[in-house]
Coordinates of C-alpha atoms and ligand atoms in Angstrom, one line a residue:
M1 CA 100.0 84.1 101.4
Y2 CA 102.6 83.4 98.4
L3 CA 105.9 84.5 98.8
D4 CA 108.7 83.9 96.0
K5 CA 112.1 82.4 97.3
F6 CA 113.8 85.7 97.2
E7 CA 111.0 87.2 99.8
E8 CA 111.2 84.4 102.0
R9 CA 115.1 84.8 102.2
M10 CA 114.2 88.7 103.0
L11 CA 111.7 87.6 105.5
E12 CA 114.0 85.1 107.5
G13 CA 116.6 87.7 107.7
E14 CA 119.1 86.7 105.3
L15 CA 119.5 90.2 103.8
G16 CA 119.9 91.8 107.3
E17 CA 117.8 93.0 110.0
A18 CA 116.1 96.1 108.7
V19 CA 115.0 93.8 105.5
A20 CA 113.5 91.3 107.9
L21 CA 111.6 93.9 109.9
A22 CA 110.2 95.7 106.6
M23 CA 109.3 92.5 105.2
R24 CA 107.5 91.5 108.6
I25 CA 105.5 94.7 108.2
V26 CA 104.7 94.5 104.7
V27 CA 103.6 90.7 105.1
K28 CA 101.6 91.8 108.0
I29 CA 99.7 94.3 106.3
A30 CA 99.1 92.2 103.3
E31 CA 97.8 89.6 105.4
I32 CA 95.3 92.0 107.0
F33 CA 94.1 93.2 103.6
S34 CA 94.0 89.5 102.3
A35 CA 96.5 90.1 99.6
E36 CA 97.2 87.0 97.6
R37 CA 101.0 88.2 97.1
L38 CA 103.3 91.1 97.1
V39 CA 104.1 93.5 93.9
K40 CA 107.6 94.9 93.1
I41 CA 107.2 98.6 93.3
K42 CA 109.2 101.1 91.0
H43 CA 109.3 103.9 93.4
A44 CA 108.4 104.7 97.0
H45 CA 107.6 108.3 98.4
V46 CA 107.8 108.5 102.0
S47 CA 105.9 111.1 104.4
G48 CA 106.4 111.7 107.8
V49 CA 109.7 113.9 107.2
S50 CA 108.9 116.9 109.5
Y51 CA 110.5 117.0 112.8
E52 CA 107.3 119.4 113.8
N53 CA 105.1 116.2 113.1
I54 CA 107.2 113.3 114.2
G55 CA 109.3 114.5 116.9
D56 CA 112.1 112.9 118.9
E57 CA 110.5 109.5 118.5
G58 CA 110.2 109.5 114.8
L59 CA 113.7 110.8 114.5
E60 CA 115.2 108.0 116.7
F61 CA 113.1 105.5 114.8
L62 CA 114.5 106.6 111.7
E63 CA 118.1 106.9 112.8
G64 CA 117.7 103.1 114.5
L65 CA 116.7 102.0 110.9
A66 CA 119.6 103.6 109.3
A67 CA 121.9 102.0 111.8
K68 CA 120.3 98.5 111.5
G69 CA 121.3 98.8 108.0
G70 CA 118.2 99.9 106.3
R71 CA 118.6 100.8 102.8
F72 CA 115.9 101.7 100.1
S73 CA 115.8 99.1 97.4
V74 CA 113.8 101.2 95.1
P75 CA 114.6 105.1 93.8
T76 CA 112.7 106.8 97.0
T77 CA 112.0 110.5 97.6
V78 CA 110.7 112.2 100.7
N79 CA 108.2 114.8 101.7
P80 CA 108.9 118.3 103.1
G81 CA 110.2 118.8 106.5
A82 CA 109.8 121.6 109.2
V83 CA 112.0 124.0 107.9
D84 CA 114.0 125.5 104.7
L85 CA 117.2 123.9 105.3
E86 CA 119.0 127.1 103.9
L87 CA 116.4 130.1 104.9
W88 CA 115.4 128.5 108.5
R89 CA 116.6 131.8 110.2
K90 CA 113.7 133.3 108.7
M91 CA 111.4 131.1 110.0
G92 CA 111.4 131.7 113.8
V93 CA 113.5 128.6 114.9
D94 CA 116.5 128.0 116.7
E95 CA 119.8 126.0 115.9
S96 CA 118.9 122.9 117.9
Y97 CA 115.5 122.8 115.9
V98 CA 117.1 122.6 112.6
E99 CA 119.9 120.0 114.0
K100 CA 117.0 117.8 114.4
Q101 CA 115.7 118.1 111.2
L102 CA 119.1 117.8 109.7
R103 CA 119.4 114.5 111.6
I104 CA 116.2 113.2 110.0
V105 CA 117.3 114.1 106.6
G106 CA 120.9 112.5 107.2
A107 CA 119.0 109.3 108.4
F108 CA 117.0 109.4 105.2
R109 CA 120.2 110.2 103.0
R110 CA 122.2 107.2 104.8
M111 CA 119.4 104.9 103.7
G112 CA 119.8 106.2 100.0
A113 CA 116.6 108.5 99.7
K114 CA 116.9 111.4 97.3
V115 CA 116.1 114.1 99.6
T116 CA 113.8 116.3 97.6
L117 CA 111.8 117.2 100.5
T118 CA 108.6 117.9 98.3
C119 CA 105.1 116.9 98.0
T120 CA 104.8 116.8 94.1
P121 CA 107.3 113.6 93.1
Y122 CA 104.9 113.4 90.2
L123 CA 106.5 116.8 88.6
Y124 CA 110.0 115.2 88.8
E125 CA 110.2 111.4 88.8
D126 CA 109.6 109.2 85.8
I127 CA 106.2 107.7 86.5
S128 CA 104.1 106.0 83.7
P129 CA 100.8 104.5 83.7
G130 CA 100.6 100.9 85.2
D131 CA 103.7 101.4 87.4
H132 CA 103.3 100.0 91.1
L133 CA 104.3 102.6 93.7
A134 CA 104.3 102.9 97.4
W135 CA 103.6 106.5 98.0
S136 CA 102.5 108.4 101.2
E137 CA 101.5 111.8 100.4
S138 CA 98.0 112.0 99.8
N139 CA 98.1 114.7 97.0
A140 CA 100.6 112.7 95.4
V141 CA 98.9 109.4 95.8
L142 CA 95.8 111.0 94.1
F143 CA 98.0 112.7 91.2
A144 CA 99.8 109.4 90.4
N145 CA 96.5 107.1 90.6
S146 CA 93.9 109.8 88.9
V147 CA 96.0 111.6 86.2
I148 CA 99.0 109.5 85.7
G149 CA 97.2 106.1 85.9
A150 CA 100.0 104.7 88.1
R151 CA 99.2 102.5 90.7
T152 CA 99.6 102.9 94.7
N153 CA 97.8 102.8 97.7
R154 CA 97.3 105.7 100.1
D155 CA 99.9 104.3 102.4
G156 CA 101.1 105.9 105.7
G157 CA 104.5 107.0 106.2
P158 CA 105.8 104.3 108.1
L159 CA 104.4 101.7 105.7
A160 CA 105.8 103.6 102.7
L161 CA 109.1 103.7 104.7
M162 CA 109.0 99.6 105.0
E163 CA 107.9 99.2 101.3
A164 CA 110.7 101.3 100.1
I165 CA 113.3 99.0 101.9
A166 CA 111.4 95.6 100.9
G167 CA 110.8 96.9 97.4
R168 CA 107.5 95.3 97.7
A169 CA 103.8 96.6 98.6
P170 CA 100.8 94.1 99.3
L171 CA 99.2 93.5 96.0
S172 CA 95.6 95.1 97.2
G173 CA 93.6 98.2 97.1
L174 CA 94.6 100.5 94.3
H175 CA 96.9 97.9 92.9
L176 CA 94.2 95.9 91.5
D177 CA 92.0 96.8 88.5
E178 CA 88.7 95.7 90.6
N179 CA 89.2 98.5 93.2
R180 CA 90.1 101.4 90.6
R181 CA 86.4 101.4 89.3
P182 CA 84.1 104.4 90.5
S183 CA 81.3 103.8 93.0
L184 CA 79.7 106.8 92.6
V185 CA 79.3 109.9 90.3
V186 CA 79.8 113.6 91.2
D187 CA 78.6 115.7 88.4
F188 CA 79.8 119.2 88.2
S189 CA 78.0 120.0 84.9
E190 CA 76.0 122.6 86.5
S191 CA 78.3 124.1 88.2
S192 CA 81.7 123.9 86.2
R193 CA 81.3 127.2 84.6
Y194 CA 81.0 129.0 87.7
I195 CA 84.0 127.1 89.2
A196 CA 86.2 128.0 86.0
E197 CA 85.5 131.5 85.6
N198 CA 86.1 131.8 89.6
G199 CA 89.1 129.4 89.7
L200 CA 87.4 127.3 92.3
F201 CA 88.8 123.7 91.8
S202 CA 90.0 123.6 95.5
V203 CA 86.4 124.0 96.7
A204 CA 85.2 121.4 94.1
G205 CA 88.0 119.0 95.6
L206 CA 86.8 119.8 99.3
I207 CA 83.1 118.8 98.0
V208 CA 84.4 115.3 96.4
G209 CA 86.6 114.5 99.2
R210 CA 83.8 114.5 101.7
L211 CA 81.4 112.8 99.2
A212 CA 83.5 110.3 98.3
G213 CA 85.1 109.0 101.7
N214 CA 86.8 105.9 101.0
R215 CA 85.2 105.1 97.7
V216 CA 86.5 106.0 94.1
P217 CA 84.2 108.6 92.5
L218 CA 83.8 109.5 88.7
V219 CA 84.1 113.2 88.8
R220 CA 81.9 114.5 85.4
G221 CA 81.7 117.7 84.0
L222 CA 84.3 119.5 85.5
G223 CA 85.9 120.5 82.3
L224 CA 89.6 119.8 83.4
Q225 CA 92.2 118.4 80.8
R226 CA 95.4 116.3 81.5
K227 CA 97.5 119.4 81.0
D228 CA 95.6 121.7 83.5
V229 CA 98.0 120.4 86.0
E230 CA 97.8 123.6 88.2
E231 CA 94.3 123.0 88.7
L232 CA 94.3 119.3 89.1
K233 CA 97.1 119.8 91.8
L234 CA 94.9 121.9 93.9
F235 CA 91.6 120.2 93.2
L236 CA 93.2 116.5 94.2
A237 CA 95.0 117.7 97.3
A238 CA 91.6 119.0 98.4
V239 CA 90.2 115.9 97.8
G240 CA 92.7 114.1 100.0
A241 CA 92.1 116.7 102.6
T242 CA 88.3 116.1 103.4
G243 CA 88.2 112.3 102.1
G244 CA 90.2 109.2 102.6
T245 CA 90.3 108.2 98.8
G246 CA 93.2 107.8 97.0
M247 CA 91.8 108.0 93.6
V248 CA 89.5 109.9 91.4
L249 CA 88.7 109.1 87.8
I250 CA 88.2 112.5 86.2
D251 CA 86.5 112.4 82.9
G252 CA 88.8 113.9 80.2
V253 CA 91.7 113.4 82.4
S254 CA 92.3 109.9 83.8
P255 CA 93.6 107.4 81.3
E256 CA 91.6 104.7 82.7
A257 CA 87.9 103.8 81.3
P258 CA 85.6 103.8 84.3
G259 CA 83.5 100.6 83.2
D260 CA 79.8 100.5 84.1
M261 CA 78.4 103.6 85.5
P262 CA 77.4 103.8 89.2
G263 CA 73.9 104.1 90.3
E264 CA 74.5 106.9 92.8
V265 CA 75.0 110.2 91.1
E266 CA 75.3 113.6 93.1
K267 CA 74.8 116.7 91.2
I268 CA 76.8 119.5 92.5
G269 CA 75.2 123.0 91.8
V270 CA 76.5 126.5 92.2
D271 CA 74.9 127.1 95.6
D272 CA 76.7 123.9 96.8
V273 CA 80.2 125.5 95.9
K274 CA 79.4 128.9 97.3
A275 CA 78.3 127.0 100.7
E276 CA 81.6 125.2 100.7
L277 CA 83.5 128.5 100.0
E278 CA 81.7 130.3 102.9
K279 CA 83.2 127.8 105.4
Y280 CA 86.7 129.8 104.5
G281 CA 85.8 133.1 104.8
G282 CA 88.6 134.3 107.6
S283 CA 88.9 137.8 107.2
G284 CA 91.7 140.7 108.2
W285 CA 94.5 138.2 107.0
D286 CA 97.8 139.6 107.2
A287 CA 100.0 137.3 105.3
V288 CA 99.1 135.2 101.7
V289 CA 100.6 131.3 101.6
L290 CA 100.8 129.8 98.2
G291 CA 102.2 126.1 97.5
C292 CA 100.0 123.5 99.0
P293 CA 100.9 121.3 96.9
H294 CA 104.1 122.6 96.1
L295 CA 104.1 125.3 93.3
S296 CA 105.7 124.3 90.2
Y297 CA 108.6 126.2 88.5
E298 CA 106.1 127.6 86.0
E299 CA 103.7 128.7 88.8
V300 CA 106.4 130.3 90.7
A301 CA 107.9 132.2 87.9
S302 CA 104.4 133.5 87.0
I303 CA 103.6 134.8 90.3
I304 CA 107.0 136.7 90.6
E305 CA 106.4 137.9 87.0
W306 CA 103.0 139.3 88.2
F307 CA 104.4 141.1 91.3
E308 CA 107.4 142.7 89.1
R309 CA 104.9 144.2 86.6
K310 CA 102.4 145.4 89.2
G311 CA 104.4 146.2 92.1
R312 CA 105.1 145.2 95.6
P313 CA 102.3 143.4 97.3
R314 CA 100.6 144.9 100.1
S315 CA 101.1 142.0 102.5
R316 CA 103.7 139.2 102.6
V317 CA 103.4 136.6 100.4
Y318 CA 105.1 133.1 101.3
L319 CA 105.5 130.5 98.5
Y320 CA 106.5 127.0 98.7
T321 CA 108.2 124.7 96.5
S322 CA 110.9 122.2 96.0
R323 CA 114.6 122.7 96.3
E324 CA 115.1 122.5 92.9
V325 CA 112.8 125.4 91.7
A326 CA 113.7 127.6 94.6
S327 CA 117.3 127.7 93.7
R328 CA 116.4 128.4 89.9
L329 CA 114.0 131.3 90.9
R330 CA 115.8 132.8 94.2
S331 CA 117.1 136.2 94.0
D332 CA 117.7 139.4 96.2
R333 CA 114.6 141.0 94.1
L334 CA 112.1 138.8 96.0
E335 CA 113.2 140.2 99.4
K336 CA 112.2 143.6 98.3
L337 CA 109.2 142.6 96.7
N338 CA 108.1 141.3 100.2
I339 CA 108.2 137.7 98.7
H340 CA 109.4 134.5 100.8
L341 CA 110.1 131.6 98.7
F342 CA 110.6 128.7 100.9
A343 CA 111.8 125.1 99.8
D344 CA 112.1 121.8 101.7
T345 CA 109.2 122.7 104.0
C346 CA 105.2 124.3 103.7
M347 CA 102.8 126.1 105.4
V348 CA 101.5 122.9 107.2
V349 CA 104.5 121.1 108.3
S350 CA 106.4 124.2 109.4
N351 CA 105.5 126.3 112.4
L352 CA 103.6 129.0 110.4
G353 CA 102.5 131.1 113.1
A354 CA 106.2 131.6 114.5
Y355 CA 107.1 133.4 111.2
A356 CA 104.2 134.4 109.3
S357 CA 101.1 134.9 110.9
R358 CA 98.0 133.1 112.3
S359 CA 95.6 134.9 110.0
V360 CA 96.4 134.0 106.3
A361 CA 94.6 133.8 102.8
T362 CA 95.5 131.0 100.5
D363 CA 94.2 129.2 97.2
S364 CA 94.5 125.8 98.5
G365 CA 91.7 123.9 99.9
K366 CA 93.9 121.4 101.6
A367 CA 95.8 124.2 103.5
A368 CA 92.9 125.9 104.4
F369 CA 91.2 122.7 105.9
Y370 CA 94.5 121.5 107.8
L371 CA 95.2 125.2 109.0
A372 CA 91.6 125.7 110.0
S373 CA 91.8 122.7 112.0
K374 CA 95.1 123.8 113.6
G375 CA 93.1 127.0 115.1
Y376 CA 94.4 129.4 112.3
S377 CA 92.0 132.2 110.8
V378 CA 92.1 131.2 107.1
A379 CA 90.5 133.0 103.9
L380 CA 90.2 130.6 101.0
L381 CA 90.2 132.5 97.6
P382 CA 91.3 131.7 94.2
R383 CA 94.8 132.5 93.4
R384 CA 94.0 135.2 90.4
K385 CA 91.7 137.0 92.9
L386 CA 94.3 137.0 95.6
L387 CA 97.0 138.1 93.2
E388 CA 94.9 141.3 92.5
M389 CA 93.6 142.2 95.6
L390 CA 97.4 142.2 96.6
V391 CA 98.5 144.6 94.1
Q392 CA 95.3 147.1 94.5
G393 CA 96.0 150.4 95.6
Ligands
PMV1 C1 99.2 117.0 105.0 C2 100.4 116.2 104.6 O1 100.2 116.8 103.1 C3 101.8 116.3 105.1 C4 102.0 116.0 106.4 O2 102.4 114.9 106.6 P1 103.7 114.3 107.0 O3 104.3 115.2 108.1 O4 104.6 114.4 105.9 O5 103.4 113.0 107.5 C5 100.0 114.5 104.6 C6 99.0 114.0 103.4 O6 97.8 114.6 103.2 O7 99.4 112.8 102.9
SF4_2 S1 102.4 121.5 100.9 FE1 100.1 120.9 101.5 S2 100.4 118.8 100.3 FE2 102.4 119.8 100.2 S3 103.1 118.5 102.3 FE3 102.3 120.5 102.7 S4 100.4 119.9 103.4 FE4 101.1 118.2 102.3

């Protein structure tokens, strides 16, 4: 595999132990995928930040890497952790647990990360079509490739960490034109009206992910546009939950042309959508969790505004967003409204059962998929319907 002079020096340890380790791993992966060379990345996003998921082993690895002089050579953001770093007392955890999460955050900060602790870097970072990235949160990867037209593989957290230090990724997979072309069509023209009227884009995503597996699908007839960020987030996150793919070409949204039409066409009817939705019929929920992926400023503001207008919700509502949005919208009013606005974490990577309930309702196909697999009882319902149910007498 070709390495330029500077990359060779990095690999040989001239820039320190951490850079050499990062390069060894990136080069090894590049060789496995038969990449001809590496590509410089503009930005990295690292998952595997929650103490709940990575435990002491992960924490020690990150501290060790920072102590070895590990420094990110490109702007790097990080995924949510296990707790809200301000409101952790409301999350059923003790101080020693929070200490561990803070040590993880500290290690990332020493390595130069912007400690954003959100899974929606695409809402905040300056990412353009054609940019090469090393991202490792599936919903973010899918948004970057499918909506923005940037290029990243669906990396695991540890690989993105090494790529962030090396500033390079293997030139393989979705970094290359030939792997960004669709190999099947998923056609929603028979069900798009039903999906739009009932707000079921999450359900559409669960279906697409399962059909696509690791292939890039071309989604036709869904009726979404580039401006429909809320729906696109829910749709793509759900694709990433049931499928391994890192990209969906969405007719009317994706900036890239699909090229030759694939022969395989799957038509999705109203009955298919209903059948998928019926898998998440959990009843008797006693908390509502919204924000997988993290809610944007506009989404949080409009949910708060809804309850201010219609009155206090009948069950507790948990909202998850970025620190930036939470600090703009948090107020004493929310407590009175039975709304809990959390940042730095989410319903999947925190211990939801400890502070909310093991019986929840959500509008997120991805959260429904992961929480159900952890043994929670989950009802999947469109956001509009949930909000209405919460204020009905
Ligand atoms: C489920 C997920 O959104 C968050 C949990 O992963 P992690 O703890 O950030 O590695 C990861 C993903 O889908 O890429
Ligand atoms: S909110 Fe959803 S997409 Fe974001 S980190 Fe949690 S599980 Fe992943």
